């Protein structure tokens, strides 16, 4: 992506830049195959990281599943650096992937799940704990498969209600905001 003075209008939200609600099904079969073969190994480093001027572009995924009683719960994962803190899957959007591919990759790498993107949660500008500008591109993913082994399987997973998630994420207001947006989509 080229820098564009803070505007995101040139950012593609999926394979079809006119469709902001793209899903994994929108990816051609060959792109899904390539994506699935890359998922057992986490990407590291920020060489391919996308920026909009000085703002780091990230994806944030609220992973949900419907219970038998038709209520929903979402998946929290333990932080990589602080194993006792809970977060939701998130990470850098890289130059060689669409934002949808990035969201699917992060959900698989960090949480060991795949599924279908069912909603865009919009964008959210915030500052990192180091004071650096960041922008989330949020998505809700309805889980279709939970893996026993995945790239970052040292993380713990925990299924909780939306309310419980907000409590457990209270120290990260940007993550709470994405959970609230997902809850409002249901």
mmCIF file of C-alpha atoms in Angstrom:
data_model
loop_
_atom_site.group_PDB
_atom_site.id
_atom_site.type_symbol
_atom_site.label_atom_id
_atom_site.label_comp_id
_atom_site.label_asym_id
_atom_site.label_seq_id
_atom_site.Cartn_x
_atom_site.Cartn_y
_atom_site.Cartn_z
ATOM 1 C CA UNK A 1 0.000 0.000 0.000
ATOM 2 C CA UNK A 2 1.247 3.440 -0.720
ATOM 3 C CA UNK A 3 1.045 6.197 1.791
ATOM 4 C CA UNK A 4 -1.992 8.353 1.178
ATOM 5 C CA UNK A 5 -2.044 11.212 3.685
ATOM 6 C CA UNK A 6 -4.135 9.423 6.288
ATOM 7 C CA UNK A 7 -6.974 8.322 4.000
ATOM 8 C CA UNK A 8 -7.907 4.668 3.670
ATOM 9 C CA UNK A 9 -10.039 4.897 0.561
ATOM 10 C CA UNK A 10 -7.415 3.033 -1.466
ATOM 11 C CA UNK A 11 -7.360 0.065 0.923
ATOM 12 C CA UNK A 12 -8.920 -3.129 -0.356
ATOM 13 C CA UNK A 13 -11.075 -4.971 2.160
ATOM 14 C CA UNK A 14 -10.989 -8.222 0.257
ATOM 15 C CA UNK A 15 -10.457 -9.805 -3.121
ATOM 16 C CA UNK A 16 -13.101 -7.470 -4.553
ATOM 17 C CA UNK A 17 -12.304 -3.932 -3.444
ATOM 18 C CA UNK A 18 -15.965 -2.946 -3.837
ATOM 19 C CA UNK A 19 -17.219 -5.551 -1.365
ATOM 20 C CA UNK A 20 -16.385 -4.673 2.242
ATOM 21 C CA UNK A 21 -18.096 -7.792 3.587
ATOM 22 C CA UNK A 22 -15.931 -10.336 1.764
ATOM 23 C CA UNK A 23 -15.538 -13.791 3.263
ATOM 24 C CA UNK A 24 -13.101 -16.633 2.855
ATOM 25 C CA UNK A 25 -15.539 -17.982 0.255
ATOM 26 C CA UNK A 26 -14.752 -14.895 -1.843
ATOM 27 C CA UNK A 27 -11.148 -16.006 -2.231
ATOM 28 C CA UNK A 28 -10.376 -18.091 -5.316
ATOM 29 C CA UNK A 29 -9.699 -21.764 -4.539
ATOM 30 C CA UNK A 30 -5.978 -21.385 -5.246
ATOM 31 C CA UNK A 31 -5.698 -18.452 -2.775
ATOM 32 C CA UNK A 32 -7.503 -20.458 -0.072
ATOM 33 C CA UNK A 33 -5.145 -23.382 -0.650
ATOM 34 C CA UNK A 34 -2.045 -21.184 -0.381
ATOM 35 C CA UNK A 35 -3.469 -19.521 2.728
ATOM 36 C CA UNK A 36 -4.192 -22.857 4.410
ATOM 37 C CA UNK A 37 -0.680 -24.226 3.777
ATOM 38 C CA UNK A 38 0.945 -21.176 5.415
ATOM 39 C CA UNK A 39 -1.010 -21.344 8.647
ATOM 40 C CA UNK A 40 0.954 -23.784 10.787
ATOM 41 C CA UNK A 41 3.898 -21.383 10.956
ATOM 42 C CA UNK A 42 3.549 -17.897 12.442
ATOM 43 C CA UNK A 43 4.891 -14.953 10.561
ATOM 44 C CA UNK A 44 7.362 -12.901 12.559
ATOM 45 C CA UNK A 45 8.886 -9.472 12.052
ATOM 46 C CA UNK A 46 7.469 -6.331 10.536
ATOM 47 C CA UNK A 47 9.302 -6.141 7.216
ATOM 48 C CA UNK A 48 6.026 -6.615 5.283
ATOM 49 C CA UNK A 49 3.910 -4.536 7.676
ATOM 50 C CA UNK A 50 1.490 -2.047 6.123
ATOM 51 C CA UNK A 51 1.434 1.580 7.235
ATOM 52 C CA UNK A 52 -0.687 4.587 6.316
ATOM 53 C CA UNK A 53 1.798 7.403 6.811
ATOM 54 C CA UNK A 54 2.977 6.649 10.372
ATOM 55 C CA UNK A 55 -0.114 4.655 11.382
ATOM 56 C CA UNK A 56 0.398 0.890 11.705
ATOM 57 C CA UNK A 57 -2.442 -1.035 10.042
ATOM 58 C CA UNK A 58 -3.709 -4.045 12.002
ATOM 59 C CA UNK A 59 -6.518 -6.558 11.876
ATOM 60 C CA UNK A 60 -8.599 -7.488 14.898
ATOM 61 C CA UNK A 61 -10.875 -10.528 14.906
ATOM 62 C CA UNK A 62 -13.767 -11.273 17.231
ATOM 63 C CA UNK A 63 -14.132 -15.053 16.950
ATOM 64 C CA UNK A 64 -17.660 -16.202 17.795
ATOM 65 C CA UNK A 65 -19.720 -19.362 17.906
ATOM 66 C CA UNK A 66 -23.410 -19.991 18.445
ATOM 67 C CA UNK A 67 -24.339 -22.229 21.345
ATOM 68 C CA UNK A 68 -27.199 -24.729 21.338
ATOM 69 C CA UNK A 69 -29.455 -22.225 23.137
ATOM 70 C CA UNK A 70 -28.823 -19.749 20.240
ATOM 71 C CA UNK A 71 -26.713 -17.430 22.404
ATOM 72 C CA UNK A 72 -23.208 -16.509 21.320
ATOM 73 C CA UNK A 73 -19.851 -16.722 22.961
ATOM 74 C CA UNK A 74 -16.506 -15.413 21.831
ATOM 75 C CA UNK A 75 -13.011 -16.779 22.005
ATOM 76 C CA UNK A 76 -10.329 -15.089 24.074
ATOM 77 C CA UNK A 77 -6.686 -16.077 23.880
ATOM 78 C CA UNK A 78 -3.856 -15.470 26.302
ATOM 79 C CA UNK A 79 -1.383 -12.752 25.451
ATOM 80 C CA UNK A 80 1.886 -14.048 24.037
ATOM 81 C CA UNK A 81 3.967 -11.771 26.285
ATOM 82 C CA UNK A 82 1.707 -11.821 29.356
ATOM 83 C CA UNK A 83 0.177 -15.305 29.621
ATOM 84 C CA UNK A 84 -2.209 -14.257 32.422
ATOM 85 C CA UNK A 85 -3.805 -11.494 30.316
ATOM 86 C CA UNK A 86 -6.610 -12.202 27.853
ATOM 87 C CA UNK A 87 -6.890 -10.652 24.388
ATOM 88 C CA UNK A 88 -8.620 -11.342 21.067
ATOM 89 C CA UNK A 89 -6.724 -12.333 17.911
ATOM 90 C CA UNK A 90 -5.077 -9.360 16.256
ATOM 91 C CA UNK A 91 -1.960 -8.549 14.314
ATOM 92 C CA UNK A 92 -0.275 -6.768 11.469
ATOM 93 C CA UNK A 93 -1.781 -6.517 8.015
ATOM 94 C CA UNK A 94 1.039 -7.373 5.641
ATOM 95 C CA UNK A 95 1.792 -6.149 2.118
ATOM 96 C CA UNK A 96 1.372 -9.521 0.406
ATOM 97 C CA UNK A 97 -2.193 -10.189 1.585
ATOM 98 C CA UNK A 98 -5.644 -8.642 1.539
ATOM 99 C CA UNK A 99 -7.132 -7.508 4.818
ATOM 100 C CA UNK A 100 -9.444 -10.565 4.753
ATOM 101 C CA UNK A 101 -6.497 -12.919 4.272
ATOM 102 C CA UNK A 102 -4.708 -11.173 7.128
ATOM 103 C CA UNK A 103 -7.702 -11.587 9.446
ATOM 104 C CA UNK A 104 -8.037 -15.286 8.602
ATOM 105 C CA UNK A 105 -4.299 -15.811 9.069
ATOM 106 C CA UNK A 106 -4.222 -14.085 12.473
ATOM 107 C CA UNK A 107 -7.247 -16.062 13.716
ATOM 108 C CA UNK A 108 -5.545 -19.283 12.713
ATOM 109 C CA UNK A 109 -2.036 -18.404 13.934
ATOM 110 C CA UNK A 110 -3.054 -17.005 17.303
ATOM 111 C CA UNK A 111 -6.262 -18.884 18.148
ATOM 112 C CA UNK A 112 -6.070 -22.044 16.058
ATOM 113 C CA UNK A 113 -9.434 -21.526 14.395
ATOM 114 C CA UNK A 114 -10.863 -21.082 10.925
ATOM 115 C CA UNK A 115 -14.257 -19.847 9.939
ATOM 116 C CA UNK A 116 -16.224 -17.401 7.885
ATOM 117 C CA UNK A 117 -15.992 -13.642 8.179
ATOM 118 C CA UNK A 118 -19.617 -12.700 8.893
ATOM 119 C CA UNK A 119 -19.268 -8.978 9.595
ATOM 120 C CA UNK A 120 -16.957 -6.043 9.175
ATOM 121 C CA UNK A 121 -16.563 -4.159 12.459
ATOM 122 C CA UNK A 122 -15.154 -1.078 10.777
ATOM 123 C CA UNK A 123 -11.948 0.706 11.635
ATOM 124 C CA UNK A 124 -10.712 2.031 14.954
ATOM 125 C CA UNK A 125 -7.811 4.415 15.473
ATOM 126 C CA UNK A 126 -5.932 4.097 18.764
ATOM 127 C CA UNK A 127 -2.460 4.402 20.257
ATOM 128 C CA UNK A 128 -0.308 1.422 21.225
ATOM 129 C CA UNK A 129 1.035 1.105 24.751
ATOM 130 C CA UNK A 130 4.192 2.781 23.389
ATOM 131 C CA UNK A 131 2.169 5.737 22.097
ATOM 132 C CA UNK A 132 2.397 4.797 18.410
ATOM 133 C CA UNK A 133 -0.630 5.413 16.164
ATOM 134 C CA UNK A 134 -2.464 2.262 15.050
ATOM 135 C CA UNK A 135 -5.610 1.461 13.095
ATOM 136 C CA UNK A 136 -7.636 -1.717 13.540
ATOM 137 C CA UNK A 137 -9.646 -3.195 10.690
ATOM 138 C CA UNK A 138 -12.111 -5.273 12.681
ATOM 139 C CA UNK A 139 -13.975 -8.408 11.671
ATOM 140 C CA UNK A 140 -16.251 -10.956 13.253
ATOM 141 C CA UNK A 141 -15.431 -14.539 12.350
ATOM 142 C CA UNK A 142 -17.941 -17.303 12.982
ATOM 143 C CA UNK A 143 -15.836 -20.353 13.774
ATOM 144 C CA UNK A 144 -16.208 -23.506 11.680
ATOM 145 C CA UNK A 145 -13.179 -25.430 12.926
ATOM 146 C CA UNK A 146 -11.058 -25.420 16.099
ATOM 147 C CA UNK A 147 -7.657 -27.050 15.750
ATOM 148 C CA UNK A 148 -5.898 -29.071 18.427
ATOM 149 C CA UNK A 149 -2.482 -28.002 17.083
ATOM 150 C CA UNK A 150 -1.762 -24.557 15.660
ATOM 151 C CA UNK A 151 1.146 -22.158 15.140
ATOM 152 C CA UNK A 152 0.912 -20.414 18.523
ATOM 153 C CA UNK A 153 -0.489 -23.296 20.569
ATOM 154 C CA UNK A 154 1.387 -22.091 23.654
ATOM 155 C CA UNK A 155 -1.524 -19.665 24.042
ATOM 156 C CA UNK A 156 -4.523 -20.621 26.146
ATOM 157 C CA UNK A 157 -8.063 -20.336 24.754
ATOM 158 C CA UNK A 158 -11.228 -19.496 26.639
ATOM 159 C CA UNK A 159 -14.836 -19.247 25.376
ATOM 160 C CA UNK A 160 -16.793 -16.510 27.203
ATOM 161 C CA UNK A 161 -19.926 -14.397 26.837
ATOM 162 C CA UNK A 162 -19.673 -10.915 25.360
ATOM 163 C CA UNK A 163 -20.139 -9.455 28.851
ATOM 164 C CA UNK A 164 -17.375 -11.611 30.338
ATOM 165 C CA UNK A 165 -15.081 -10.652 27.466
ATOM 166 C CA UNK A 166 -15.574 -6.950 28.155
ATOM 167 C CA UNK A 167 -14.672 -7.498 31.809
ATOM 168 C CA UNK A 168 -11.578 -9.565 31.009
ATOM 169 C CA UNK A 169 -10.416 -7.054 28.379
ATOM 170 C CA UNK A 170 -11.083 -3.901 30.422
ATOM 171 C CA UNK A 171 -7.416 -2.861 30.394
ATOM 172 C CA UNK A 172 -7.518 -2.799 26.562
ATOM 173 C CA UNK A 173 -10.304 -0.363 25.550
ATOM 174 C CA UNK A 174 -9.608 -0.846 21.824
ATOM 175 C CA UNK A 175 -10.337 -4.581 22.169
ATOM 176 C CA UNK A 176 -13.465 -3.912 24.256
ATOM 177 C CA UNK A 177 -14.702 -1.573 21.514
ATOM 178 C CA UNK A 178 -14.372 -4.323 18.897
ATOM 179 C CA UNK A 179 -16.216 -6.814 21.129
ATOM 180 C CA UNK A 180 -19.028 -4.289 21.663
ATOM 181 C CA UNK A 181 -19.264 -3.700 17.907
ATOM 182 C CA UNK A 182 -19.517 -7.454 17.306
ATOM 183 C CA UNK A 183 -22.205 -7.825 20.004
ATOM 184 C CA UNK A 184 -24.212 -5.062 18.302
ATOM 185 C CA UNK A 185 -24.072 -6.917 14.955
ATOM 186 C CA UNK A 186 -25.825 -9.993 16.361
#
